[in-house]
Amino acid sequence: MAEVADITDVLLKSTNGQKLATILNTPAVVKHFRYLLITDQPSERPESGPLPANQRERHLLLSLSVPEPNEAKDTVALVKEVFALVDLIDQKPGFKVETYKKLKKTRVDLDVELAKEAEKEKRDEAEEKRAAEKRKAAEERLARLSAAEQKKYEERERKKAAKKAQGKMIRK
């Protein structure tokens, strides 16, 4: 994840970023600061495959622990600098070409993984549906049989299950 380091360097070396770094080194702020996250990924992993680029929303998440009322003013400067960071990000900071390439590769890899997961999920659902239909058809066939034939069928199935269980015991 070298691209994260590149992005952090560019953002923190800007004027606003230097102010943000200074504020984050203040002990009064550090005790309330949890994380600062910049992303365009959804908060929950999409189940239906990757999101198209036009549906992705950018997010900047700042997490702080709730300060005591008399310490609330300590975090005001941090919040102001985070808003300045939003403006900086919107101005398209000059990242290295390699950084953009790494980000794109990471995004493509993730999209491929999400697409595979979605495809596997669809296959599993289709398989479950086929199995349910097969069970239902077998139950309907059994229901159409006479009582004697049903008893005979159930006896055959019981013997088959016992034989299968016995085979498993021997293999262990």
GROMACS .gro file of N, CA and C in nm:
model
  516
    1MET      N    1   0.083  -0.118   0.000
    1MET     CA    2   0.000   0.000   0.000
    1MET      C    3   0.088   0.125   0.000
    2ALA      N    4   0.187   0.127  -0.085
    2ALA     CA    5   0.277   0.241  -0.096
    2ALA      C    6   0.202   0.365  -0.141
    3GLU      N    7   0.091   0.345  -0.213
    3GLU     CA    8   0.015   0.461  -0.260
    3GLU      C    9  -0.041   0.541  -0.143
    4VAL      N   10  -0.072   0.475  -0.033
    4VAL     CA   11  -0.123   0.545   0.086
    4VAL      C   12  -0.014   0.639   0.139
    5ALA      N   13   0.108   0.591   0.144
    5ALA     CA   14   0.218   0.674   0.191
    5ALA      C   15   0.240   0.793   0.098
    6ASP      N   16   0.232   0.769  -0.034
    6ASP     CA   17   0.250   0.878  -0.131
    6ASP      C   18   0.142   0.984  -0.112
    7ILE      N   19   0.019   0.941  -0.098
    7ILE     CA   20  -0.093   1.035  -0.081
    7ILE      C   21  -0.077   1.112   0.049
    8THR      N   22  -0.043   1.042   0.156
    8THR     CA   23  -0.024   1.108   0.285
    8THR      C   24   0.086   1.212   0.276
    9ASP      N   25   0.196   1.178   0.210
    9ASP     CA   26   0.306   1.274   0.193
    9ASP      C   27   0.259   1.400   0.121
   10VAL      N   28   0.189   1.382   0.009
   10VAL     CA   29   0.143   1.498  -0.069
   10VAL      C   30   0.047   1.583   0.013
   11LEU      N   31  -0.047   1.517   0.080
   11LEU     CA   32  -0.147   1.594   0.156
   11LEU      C   33  -0.085   1.664   0.276
   12LEU      N   34   0.006   1.597   0.345
   12LEU     CA   35   0.064   1.658   0.465
   12LEU      C   36   0.174   1.758   0.435
   13LYS      N   37   0.229   1.755   0.314
   13LYS     CA   38   0.332   1.853   0.278
   13LYS      C   39   0.271   1.981   0.223
   14SER      N   40   0.141   1.980   0.195
   14SER     CA   41   0.076   2.104   0.151
   14SER      C   42   0.064   2.196   0.273
   15THR      N   43   0.031   2.321   0.248
   15THR     CA   44   0.020   2.418   0.357
   15THR      C   45  -0.086   2.373   0.458
   16ASN      N   46  -0.204   2.336   0.406
   16ASN     CA   47  -0.311   2.291   0.495
   16ASN      C   48  -0.270   2.162   0.568
   17GLY      N   49  -0.202   2.075   0.497
   17GLY     CA   50  -0.159   1.949   0.556
   17GLY      C   51  -0.058   1.970   0.668
   18GLN      N   52   0.030   2.069   0.651
   18GLN     CA   53   0.128   2.098   0.756
   18GLN      C   54   0.057   2.150   0.881
   19LYS      N   55  -0.045   2.232   0.860
   19LYS     CA   56  -0.122   2.281   0.975
   19LYS      C   57  -0.193   2.164   1.043
   20LEU      N   58  -0.248   2.075   0.963
   20LEU     CA   59  -0.318   1.958   1.017
   20LEU      C   60  -0.221   1.871   1.097
   21ALA      N   61  -0.101   1.848   1.043
   21ALA     CA   62  -0.001   1.767   1.112
   21ALA      C   63   0.039   1.831   1.245
   22THR      N   64   0.054   1.962   1.244
   22THR     CA   65   0.090   2.033   1.367
   22THR      C   66  -0.020   2.016   1.472
   23ILE      N   67  -0.144   2.031   1.429
   23ILE     CA   68  -0.256   2.017   1.522
   23ILE      C   69  -0.263   1.874   1.575
   24LEU      N   70  -0.239   1.777   1.487
   24LEU     CA   71  -0.246   1.636   1.530
   24LEU      C   72  -0.133   1.599   1.627
   25ASN      N   73  -0.029   1.679   1.632
   25ASN     CA   74   0.080   1.654   1.727
   25ASN      C   75   0.057   1.722   1.861
   26THR      N   76  -0.054   1.792   1.873
   26THR     CA   77  -0.087   1.859   1.998
   26THR      C   78  -0.147   1.756   2.094
   27PRO      N   79  -0.093   1.742   2.215
   27PRO     CA   80  -0.144   1.641   2.309
   27PRO      C   81  -0.293   1.655   2.341
   28ALA      N   82  -0.342   1.778   2.346
   28ALA     CA   83  -0.484   1.799   2.377
   28ALA      C   84  -0.574   1.742   2.268
   29VAL      N   85  -0.525   1.742   2.143
   29VAL     CA   86  -0.603   1.689   2.030
   29VAL      C   87  -0.582   1.538   2.018
   30VAL      N   88  -0.460   1.493   2.039
   30VAL     CA   89  -0.426   1.351   2.021
   30VAL      C   90  -0.515   1.262   2.107
   31LYS      N   91  -0.545   1.305   2.229
   31LYS     CA   92  -0.624   1.218   2.317
   31LYS      C   93  -0.768   1.201   2.269
   32HIS      N   94  -0.815   1.286   2.178
   32HIS     CA   95  -0.951   1.273   2.124
   32HIS      C   96  -0.953   1.216   1.982
   33PHE      N   97  -0.842   1.224   1.913
   33PHE     CA   98  -0.836   1.182   1.773
   33PHE      C   99  -0.833   1.029   1.763
   34ARG      N  100  -0.918   0.973   1.676
   34ARG     CA  101  -0.917   0.829   1.650
   34ARG      C  102  -0.861   0.801   1.511
   35TYR      N  103  -0.927   0.858   1.408
   35TYR     CA  104  -0.876   0.838   1.272
   35TYR      C  105  -0.932   0.942   1.177
   36LEU      N  106  -0.864   0.954   1.064
   36LEU     CA  107  -0.907   1.038   0.952
   36LEU      C  108  -0.897   0.950   0.829
   37LEU      N  109  -1.008   0.931   0.761
   37LEU     CA  110  -1.014   0.838   0.649
   37LEU      C  111  -1.070   0.909   0.527
   38ILE      N  112  -1.002   0.894   0.414
   38ILE     CA  113  -1.048   0.951   0.287
   38ILE      C  114  -1.070   0.834   0.193
   39THR      N  115  -1.192   0.820   0.141
   39THR     CA  116  -1.222   0.704   0.056
   39THR      C  117  -1.340   0.735  -0.036
   40ASP      N  118  -1.353   0.650  -0.138
   40ASP     CA  119  -1.475   0.655  -0.219
   40ASP      C  120  -1.542   0.518  -0.217
   41GLN      N  121  -1.500   0.434  -0.125
   41GLN     CA  122  -1.560   0.301  -0.111
   41GLN      C  123  -1.680   0.309  -0.017
   42PRO      N  124  -1.783   0.227  -0.041
   42PRO     CA  125  -1.898   0.228   0.049
   42PRO      C  126  -1.859   0.172   0.186
   43SER      N  127  -1.936   0.205   0.287
   43SER     CA  128  -1.903   0.160   0.422
   43SER      C  129  -1.923   0.009   0.438
   44GLU      N  130  -2.014  -0.048   0.359
   44GLU     CA  131  -2.035  -0.192   0.361
   44GLU      C  132  -1.997  -0.250   0.226
   45ARG      N  133  -1.940  -0.369   0.228
   45ARG     CA  134  -1.896  -0.436   0.106
   45ARG      C  135  -2.017  -0.465   0.018
   46PRO      N  136  -2.016  -0.419  -0.109
   46PRO     CA  137  -2.131  -0.443  -0.196
   46PRO      C  138  -2.148  -0.592  -0.226
   47GLU      N  139  -2.273  -0.638  -0.222
   47GLU     CA  140  -2.302  -0.780  -0.245
   47GLU      C  141  -2.327  -0.810  -0.392
   48SER      N  142  -2.360  -0.708  -0.468
   48SER     CA  143  -2.397  -0.730  -0.608
   48SER      C  144  -2.283  -0.697  -0.704
   49GLY      N  145  -2.160  -0.704  -0.657
   49GLY     CA  146  -2.047  -0.675  -0.744
   49GLY      C  147  -1.998  -0.533  -0.724
   50PRO      N  148  -1.896  -0.493  -0.801
   50PRO     CA  149  -1.837  -0.360  -0.783
   50PRO      C  150  -1.934  -0.248  -0.823
   51LEU      N  151  -1.921  -0.136  -0.754
   51LEU     CA  152  -2.002  -0.019  -0.789
   51LEU      C  153  -1.943   0.048  -0.912
   52PRO      N  154  -2.029   0.091  -1.004
   52PRO     CA  155  -1.977   0.167  -1.119
   52PRO      C  156  -1.915   0.299  -1.070
   53ALA      N  157  -1.820   0.349  -1.144
   53ALA     CA  158  -1.748   0.471  -1.104
   53ALA      C  159  -1.842   0.589  -1.083
   54ASN      N  160  -1.949   0.598  -1.161
   54ASN     CA  161  -2.040   0.712  -1.147
   54ASN      C  162  -2.129   0.702  -1.023
   55GLN      N  163  -2.130   0.588  -0.955
   55GLN     CA  164  -2.211   0.572  -0.834
   55GLN      C  165  -2.127   0.582  -0.706
   56ARG      N  166  -1.998   0.599  -0.721
   56ARG     CA  167  -1.911   0.607  -0.604
   56ARG      C  168  -1.913   0.749  -0.548
   57GLU      N  169  -1.925   0.758  -0.418
   57GLU     CA  170  -1.924   0.888  -0.352
   57GLU      C  171  -1.797   0.899  -0.269
   58ARG      N  172  -1.737   1.016  -0.271
   58ARG     CA  173  -1.617   1.037  -0.190
   58ARG      C  174  -1.659   1.072  -0.048
   59HIS      N  175  -1.582   1.019   0.047
   59HIS     CA  176  -1.610   1.043   0.189
   59HIS      C  177  -1.480   1.081   0.260
   60LEU      N  178  -1.491   1.173   0.352
   60LEU     CA  179  -1.382   1.204   0.442
   60LEU      C  180  -1.441   1.183   0.582
   61LEU      N  181  -1.388   1.085   0.653
   61LEU     CA  182  -1.441   1.051   0.785
   61LEU      C  183  -1.340   1.090   0.892
   62LEU      N  184  -1.385   1.168   0.986
   62LEU     CA  185  -1.303   1.208   1.099
   62LEU      C  186  -1.369   1.149   1.223
   63SER      N  187  -1.295   1.072   1.298
   63SER     CA  188  -1.348   1.011   1.420
   63SER      C  189  -1.273   1.065   1.540
   64LEU      N  190  -1.350   1.118   1.632
   64LEU     CA  191  -1.295   1.171   1.757
   64LEU      C  192  -1.372   1.110   1.873
   65SER      N  193  -1.304   1.092   1.985
   65SER     CA  194  -1.379   1.055   2.106
   65SER      C  195  -1.447   1.182   2.155
   66VAL      N  196  -1.556   1.166   2.224
   66VAL     CA  197  -1.632   1.283   2.270
   66VAL      C  198  -1.554   1.349   2.384
   67PRO      N  199  -1.515   1.474   2.363
   67PRO     CA  200  -1.439   1.543   2.469
   67PRO      C  201  -1.532   1.591   2.580
   68GLU      N  202  -1.473   1.615   2.694
   68GLU     CA  203  -1.547   1.676   2.804
   68GLU      C  204  -1.587   1.817   2.759
   69PRO      N  205  -1.694   1.872   2.813
   69PRO     CA  206  -1.738   2.006   2.770
   69PRO      C  207  -1.628   2.112   2.778
   70ASN      N  208  -1.545   2.105   2.880
   70ASN     CA  209  -1.439   2.206   2.893
   70ASN      C  210  -1.321   2.179   2.799
   71GLU      N  211  -1.317   2.061   2.732
   71GLU     CA  212  -1.210   2.028   2.637
   71GLU      C  213  -1.256   2.037   2.492
   72ALA      N  214  -1.382   2.068   2.470
   72ALA     CA  215  -1.438   2.069   2.334
   72ALA      C  216  -1.365   2.168   2.244
   73LYS      N  217  -1.323   2.278   2.300
   73LYS     CA  218  -1.255   2.380   2.218
   73LYS      C  219  -1.121   2.330   2.163
   74ASP      N  220  -1.063   2.226   2.226
   74ASP     CA  221  -0.935   2.171   2.180
   74ASP      C  222  -0.946   2.108   2.041
   75THR      N  223  -1.064   2.061   2.006
   75THR     CA  224  -1.081   1.991   1.877
   75THR      C  225  -1.131   2.083   1.765
   76VAL      N  226  -1.166   2.206   1.796
   76VAL     CA  227  -1.220   2.297   1.695
   76VAL      C  228  -1.119   2.322   1.583
   77ALA      N  229  -0.994   2.345   1.618
   77ALA     CA  230  -0.891   2.371   1.517
   77ALA      C  231  -0.875   2.250   1.424
   78LEU      N  232  -0.882   2.131   1.480
   78LEU     CA  233  -0.870   2.009   1.399
   78LEU      C  234  -0.985   2.000   1.298
   79VAL      N  235  -1.105   2.025   1.344
   79VAL     CA  236  -1.221   2.018   1.255
   79VAL      C  237  -1.209   2.122   1.144
   80LYS      N  238  -1.164   2.242   1.177
   80LYS     CA  239  -1.146   2.346   1.075
   80LYS      C  240  -1.044   2.303   0.970
   81GLU      N  241  -0.933   2.245   1.014
   81GLU     CA  242  -0.830   2.201   0.920
   81GLU      C  243  -0.878   2.083   0.835
   82VAL      N  244  -0.963   2.001   0.890
   82VAL     CA  245  -1.019   1.890   0.811
   82VAL      C  246  -1.107   1.947   0.700
   83PHE      N  247  -1.183   2.053   0.730
   83PHE     CA  248  -1.262   2.117   0.624
   83PHE      C  249  -1.171   2.179   0.518
   84ALA      N  250  -1.059   2.235   0.560
   84ALA     CA  251  -0.963   2.288   0.463
   84ALA      C  252  -0.905   2.175   0.379
   85LEU      N  253  -0.886   2.058   0.440
   85LEU     CA  254  -0.837   1.941   0.367
   85LEU      C  255  -0.938   1.897   0.261
   86VAL      N  256  -1.066   1.909   0.292
   86VAL     CA  257  -1.170   1.877   0.194
   86VAL      C  258  -1.154   1.966   0.071
   87ASP      N  259  -1.130   2.094   0.094
   87ASP     CA  260  -1.109   2.186  -0.018
   87ASP      C  261  -0.984   2.150  -0.097
   88LEU      N  262  -0.879   2.112  -0.027
   88LEU     CA  263  -0.754   2.073  -0.093
   88LEU      C  264  -0.775   1.949  -0.181
   89ILE      N  265  -0.845   1.853  -0.129
   89ILE     CA  266  -0.871   1.729  -0.205
   89ILE      C  267  -0.955   1.760  -0.328
   90ASP      N  268  -1.049   1.851  -0.314
   90ASP     CA  269  -1.135   1.887  -0.427
   90ASP      C  270  -1.057   1.957  -0.538
   91GLN      N  271  -0.944   2.020  -0.505
   91GLN     CA  272  -0.862   2.089  -0.605
   91GLN      C  273  -0.767   1.994  -0.677
   92LYS      N  274  -0.781   1.866  -0.658
   92LYS     CA  275  -0.698   1.763  -0.724
   92LYS      C  276  -0.550   1.787  -0.694
   93PRO      N  277  -0.506   1.746  -0.576
   93PRO     CA  278  -0.364   1.763  -0.543
   93PRO      C  279  -0.277   1.682  -0.639
   94GLY      N  280  -0.156   1.728  -0.661
   94GLY     CA  281  -0.068   1.665  -0.760
   94GLY      C  282  -0.001   1.539  -0.710
   95PHE      N  283  -0.068   1.427  -0.726
   95PHE     CA  284  -0.006   1.299  -0.690
   95PHE      C  285   0.084   1.254  -0.803
   96LYS      N  286   0.179   1.167  -0.771
   96LYS     CA  287   0.269   1.112  -0.872
   96LYS      C  288   0.189   1.022  -0.967
   97VAL      N  289   0.236   1.011  -1.090
   97VAL     CA  290   0.171   0.925  -1.190
   97VAL      C  291   0.168   0.781  -1.139
   98GLU      N  292   0.277   0.738  -1.074
   98GLU     CA  293   0.283   0.601  -1.022
   98GLU      C  294   0.175   0.578  -0.917
   99THR      N  295   0.146   0.682  -0.839
   99THR     CA  296   0.043   0.671  -0.735
   99THR      C  297  -0.092   0.646  -0.799
  100TYR      N  298  -0.123   0.722  -0.905
  100TYR     CA  299  -0.250   0.701  -0.975
  100TYR      C  300  -0.257   0.560  -1.033
  101LYS      N  301  -0.144   0.513  -1.087
  101LYS     CA  302  -0.140   0.378  -1.145
  101LYS      C  303  -0.164   0.272  -1.037
  102LYS      N  304  -0.100   0.290  -0.921
  102LYS     CA  305  -0.118   0.195  -0.811
  102LYS      C  306  -0.263   0.195  -0.763
  103LEU      N  307  -0.320   0.315  -0.750
  103LEU     CA  308  -0.459   0.325  -0.707
  103LEU      C  309  -0.552   0.256  -0.806
  104LYS      N  310  -0.527   0.279  -0.934
  104LYS     CA  311  -0.611   0.219  -1.038
  104LYS      C  312  -0.598   0.066  -1.034
  105LYS      N  313  -0.475   0.016  -1.018
  105LYS     CA  314  -0.453  -0.129  -1.013
  105LYS      C  315  -0.524  -0.189  -0.891
  106THR      N  316  -0.512  -0.122  -0.777
  106THR     CA  317  -0.578  -0.170  -0.656
  106THR      C  318  -0.729  -0.173  -0.676
  107ARG      N  319  -0.782  -0.067  -0.738
  107ARG     CA  320  -0.926  -0.060  -0.763
  107ARG      C  321  -0.971  -0.172  -0.857
  108VAL      N  322  -0.894  -0.195  -0.964
  108VAL     CA  323  -0.928  -0.301  -1.060
  108VAL      C  324  -0.925  -0.437  -0.991
  109ASP      N  325  -0.822  -0.460  -0.910
  109ASP     CA  326  -0.811  -0.588  -0.838
  109ASP      C  327  -0.931  -0.609  -0.746
  110LEU      N  328  -0.970  -0.504  -0.675
  110LEU     CA  329  -1.084  -0.514  -0.585
  110LEU      C  330  -1.213  -0.537  -0.663
  111ASP      N  331  -1.229  -0.466  -0.775
  111ASP     CA  332  -1.348  -0.484  -0.858
  111ASP      C  333  -1.358  -0.627  -0.911
  112VAL      N  334  -1.244  -0.683  -0.952
  112VAL     CA  335  -1.242  -0.822  -1.001
  112VAL      C  336  -1.283  -0.917  -0.888
  113GLU      N  337  -1.229  -0.893  -0.769
  113GLU     CA  338  -1.263  -0.977  -0.654
  113GLU      C  339  -1.412  -0.968  -0.621
  114LEU      N  340  -1.466  -0.847  -0.622
  114LEU     CA  341  -1.609  -0.828  -0.593
  114LEU      C  342  -1.696  -0.894  -0.700
  115ALA      N  343  -1.654  -0.884  -0.826
  115ALA     CA  344  -1.730  -0.947  -0.934
  115ALA      C  345  -1.729  -1.099  -0.918
  116LYS      N  346  -1.614  -1.155  -0.881
  116LYS     CA  347  -1.606  -1.301  -0.859
  116LYS      C  348  -1.696  -1.344  -0.745
  117GLU      N  349  -1.695  -1.267  -0.636
  117GLU     CA  350  -1.780  -1.300  -0.521
  117GLU      C  351  -1.928  -1.293  -0.560
  118ALA      N  352  -1.966  -1.191  -0.636
  118ALA     CA  353  -2.106  -1.177  -0.677
  118ALA      C  354  -2.146  -1.293  -0.768
  119GLU      N  355  -2.057  -1.332  -0.860
  119GLU     CA  356  -2.085  -1.444  -0.950
  119GLU      C  357  -2.098  -1.574  -0.872
  120LYS      N  358  -2.011  -1.595  -0.775
  120LYS     CA  359  -2.017  -1.716  -0.692
  120LYS      C  360  -2.148  -1.719  -0.614
  121GLU      N  361  -2.188  -1.605  -0.562
  121GLU     CA  362  -2.313  -1.596  -0.487
  121GLU      C  363  -2.432  -1.632  -0.577
  122LYS      N  364  -2.431  -1.582  -0.700
  122LYS     CA  365  -2.539  -1.614  -0.795
  122LYS      C  366  -2.542  -1.763  -0.825
  123ARG      N  367  -2.422  -1.822  -0.847
  123ARG     CA  368  -2.415  -1.967  -0.874
  123ARG      C  369  -2.468  -2.047  -0.756
  124ASP      N  370  -2.429  -2.008  -0.635
  124ASP     CA  371  -2.475  -2.079  -0.515
  124ASP      C  372  -2.626  -2.070  -0.500
  125GLU      N  373  -2.682  -1.952  -0.526
  125GLU     CA  374  -2.827  -1.935  -0.516
  125GLU      C  375  -2.898  -2.021  -0.619
  126ALA      N  376  -2.846  -2.024  -0.742
  126ALA     CA  377  -2.907  -2.106  -0.847
  126ALA      C  378  -2.899  -2.254  -0.810
  127GLU      N  379  -2.787  -2.295  -0.752
  127GLU     CA  380  -2.770  -2.434  -0.711
  127GLU      C  381  -2.869  -2.470  -0.600
  128GLU      N  382  -2.885  -2.381  -0.503
  128GLU     CA  383  -2.982  -2.403  -0.395
  128GLU      C  384  -3.124  -2.413  -0.451
  129LYS      N  385  -3.155  -2.328  -0.547
  129LYS     CA  386  -3.289  -2.328  -0.606
  129LYS      C  387  -3.314  -2.461  -0.678
  130ARG      N  388  -3.214  -2.508  -0.755
  130ARG     CA  389  -3.229  -2.637  -0.824
  130ARG      C  390  -3.247  -2.751  -0.725
  131ALA      N  391  -3.170  -2.750  -0.616
  131ALA     CA  392  -3.181  -2.855  -0.515
  131ALA      C  393  -3.319  -2.852  -0.449
  132ALA      N  394  -3.370  -2.732  -0.421
  132ALA     CA  395  -3.503  -2.720  -0.360
  132ALA      C  396  -3.610  -2.772  -0.456
  133GLU      N  397  -3.598  -2.737  -0.584
  133GLU     CA  398  -3.694  -2.786  -0.683
  133GLU      C  399  -3.689  -2.938  -0.694
  134LYS      N  400  -3.569  -2.994  -0.687
  134LYS     CA  401  -3.552  -3.139  -0.696
  134LYS      C  402  -3.617  -3.207  -0.574
  135ARG      N  403  -3.595  -3.150  -0.454
  135ARG     CA  404  -3.657  -3.205  -0.333
  135ARG      C  405  -3.809  -3.197  -0.342
  136LYS      N  406  -3.858  -3.085  -0.391
  136LYS     CA  407  -4.003  -3.066  -0.401
  136LYS      C  408  -4.062  -3.168  -0.499
  137ALA      N  409  -3.995  -3.189  -0.612
  137ALA     CA  410  -4.043  -3.286  -0.711
  137ALA      C  411  -4.043  -3.426  -0.651
  138ALA      N  412  -3.940  -3.461  -0.574
  138ALA     CA  413  -3.934  -3.593  -0.510
  138ALA      C  414  -4.047  -3.608  -0.409
  139GLU      N  415  -4.075  -3.504  -0.332
  139GLU     CA  416  -4.184  -3.509  -0.234
  139GLU      C  417  -4.318  -3.525  -0.304
  140GLU      N  418  -4.337  -3.455  -0.415
  140GLU     CA  419  -4.463  -3.467  -0.490
  140GLU      C  420  -4.479  -3.608  -0.546
  141ARG      N  421  -4.368  -3.664  -0.599
  141ARG     CA  422  -4.373  -3.802  -0.650
  141ARG      C  423  -4.410  -3.899  -0.539
  142LEU      N  424  -4.350  -3.880  -0.422
  142LEU     CA  425  -4.377  -3.966  -0.308
  142LEU      C  426  -4.522  -3.952  -0.262
  143ALA      N  427  -4.575  -3.831  -0.267
  143ALA     CA  428  -4.713  -3.808  -0.224
  143ALA      C  429  -4.812  -3.877  -0.318
  144ARG      N  430  -4.774  -3.892  -0.445
  144ARG     CA  431  -4.864  -3.956  -0.541
  144ARG      C  432  -4.865  -4.109  -0.529
  145LEU      N  433  -4.766  -4.165  -0.459
  145LEU     CA  434  -4.759  -4.310  -0.445
  145LEU      C  435  -4.864  -4.359  -0.345
  146SER      N  436  -4.901  -4.487  -0.357
  146SER     CA  437  -4.995  -4.545  -0.260
  146SER      C  438  -4.922  -4.562  -0.127
  147ALA      N  439  -4.998  -4.589  -0.021
  147ALA     CA  440  -4.940  -4.603   0.112
  147ALA      C  441  -4.837  -4.715   0.117
  148ALA      N  442  -4.866  -4.827   0.053
  148ALA     CA  443  -4.772  -4.940   0.053
  148ALA      C  444  -4.644  -4.903  -0.022
  149GLU      N  445  -4.659  -4.835  -0.135
  149GLU     CA  446  -4.541  -4.795  -0.212
  149GLU      C  447  -4.458  -4.692  -0.136
  150GLN      N  448  -4.527  -4.602  -0.065
  150GLN     CA  449  -4.456  -4.502   0.017
  150GLN      C  450  -4.374  -4.570   0.125
  151LYS      N  451  -4.435  -4.669   0.192
  151LYS     CA  452  -4.366  -4.741   0.298
  151LYS      C  453  -4.244  -4.813   0.241
  152LYS      N  454  -4.261  -4.874   0.125
  152LYS     CA  455  -4.153  -4.946   0.058
  152LYS      C  456  -4.039  -4.849   0.022
  153TYR      N  457  -4.076  -4.733  -0.029
  153TYR     CA  458  -3.977  -4.631  -0.068
  153TYR      C  459  -3.900  -4.583   0.054
  154GLU      N  460  -3.973  -4.553   0.163
  154GLU     CA  461  -3.908  -4.505   0.285
  154GLU      C  462  -3.813  -4.610   0.342
  155GLU      N  463  -3.853  -4.738   0.335
  155GLU     CA  464  -3.767  -4.847   0.382
  155GLU      C  465  -3.639  -4.853   0.300
  156ARG      N  466  -3.652  -4.838   0.168
  156ARG     CA  467  -3.536  -4.839   0.079
  156ARG      C  468  -3.442  -4.722   0.112
  157GLU      N  469  -3.498  -4.604   0.134
  157GLU     CA  470  -3.418  -4.486   0.168
  157GLU      C  471  -3.348  -4.504   0.302
  158ARG      N  472  -3.417  -4.564   0.399
  158ARG     CA  473  -3.358  -4.587   0.531
  158ARG      C  474  -3.240  -4.682   0.520
  159LYS      N  475  -3.256  -4.789   0.441
  159LYS     CA  476  -3.147  -4.886   0.422
  159LYS      C  477  -3.028  -4.819   0.352
  160LYS      N  478  -3.060  -4.736   0.253
  160LYS     CA  479  -2.955  -4.666   0.179
  160LYS      C  480  -2.876  -4.575   0.274
  161ALA      N  481  -2.947  -4.502   0.361
  161ALA     CA  482  -2.882  -4.412   0.457
  161ALA      C  483  -2.798  -4.491   0.557
  162ALA      N  484  -2.849  -4.606   0.603
  162ALA     CA  485  -2.775  -4.689   0.698
  162ALA      C  486  -2.648  -4.743   0.634
  163LYS      N  487  -2.658  -4.786   0.509
  163LYS     CA  488  -2.543  -4.839   0.437
  163LYS      C  489  -2.438  -4.728   0.419
  164LYS      N  490  -2.485  -4.608   0.388
  164LYS     CA  491  -2.395  -4.495   0.368
  164LYS      C  492  -2.325  -4.460   0.500
  165ALA      N  493  -2.400  -4.460   0.610
  165ALA     CA  494  -2.344  -4.429   0.742
  165ALA      C  495  -2.243  -4.536   0.782
  166GLN      N  496  -2.272  -4.662   0.752
  166GLN     CA  497  -2.182  -4.772   0.785
  166GLN      C  498  -2.051  -4.757   0.706
  167GLY      N  499  -2.062  -4.718   0.581
  167GLY     CA  500  -1.943  -4.697   0.498
  167GLY      C  501  -1.856  -4.587   0.554
  168LYS      N  502  -1.917  -4.481   0.607
  168LYS     CA  503  -1.842  -4.371   0.666
  168LYS      C  504  -1.772  -4.416   0.793
  169MET      N  505  -1.837  -4.502   0.873
  169MET     CA  506  -1.776  -4.550   0.997
  169MET      C  507  -1.653  -4.634   0.968
  170ILE      N  508  -1.659  -4.716   0.866
  170ILE     CA  509  -1.547  -4.804   0.830
  170ILE      C  510  -1.428  -4.721   0.784
  171ARG      N  511  -1.453  -4.614   0.707
  171ARG     CA  512  -1.345  -4.531   0.654
  171ARG      C  513  -1.272  -4.455   0.764
  172LYS      N  514  -1.342  -4.422   0.871
  172LYS     CA  515  -1.279  -4.345   0.979
  172LYS      C  516  -1.184  -4.433   1.050
   0.00000   0.00000   0.00000
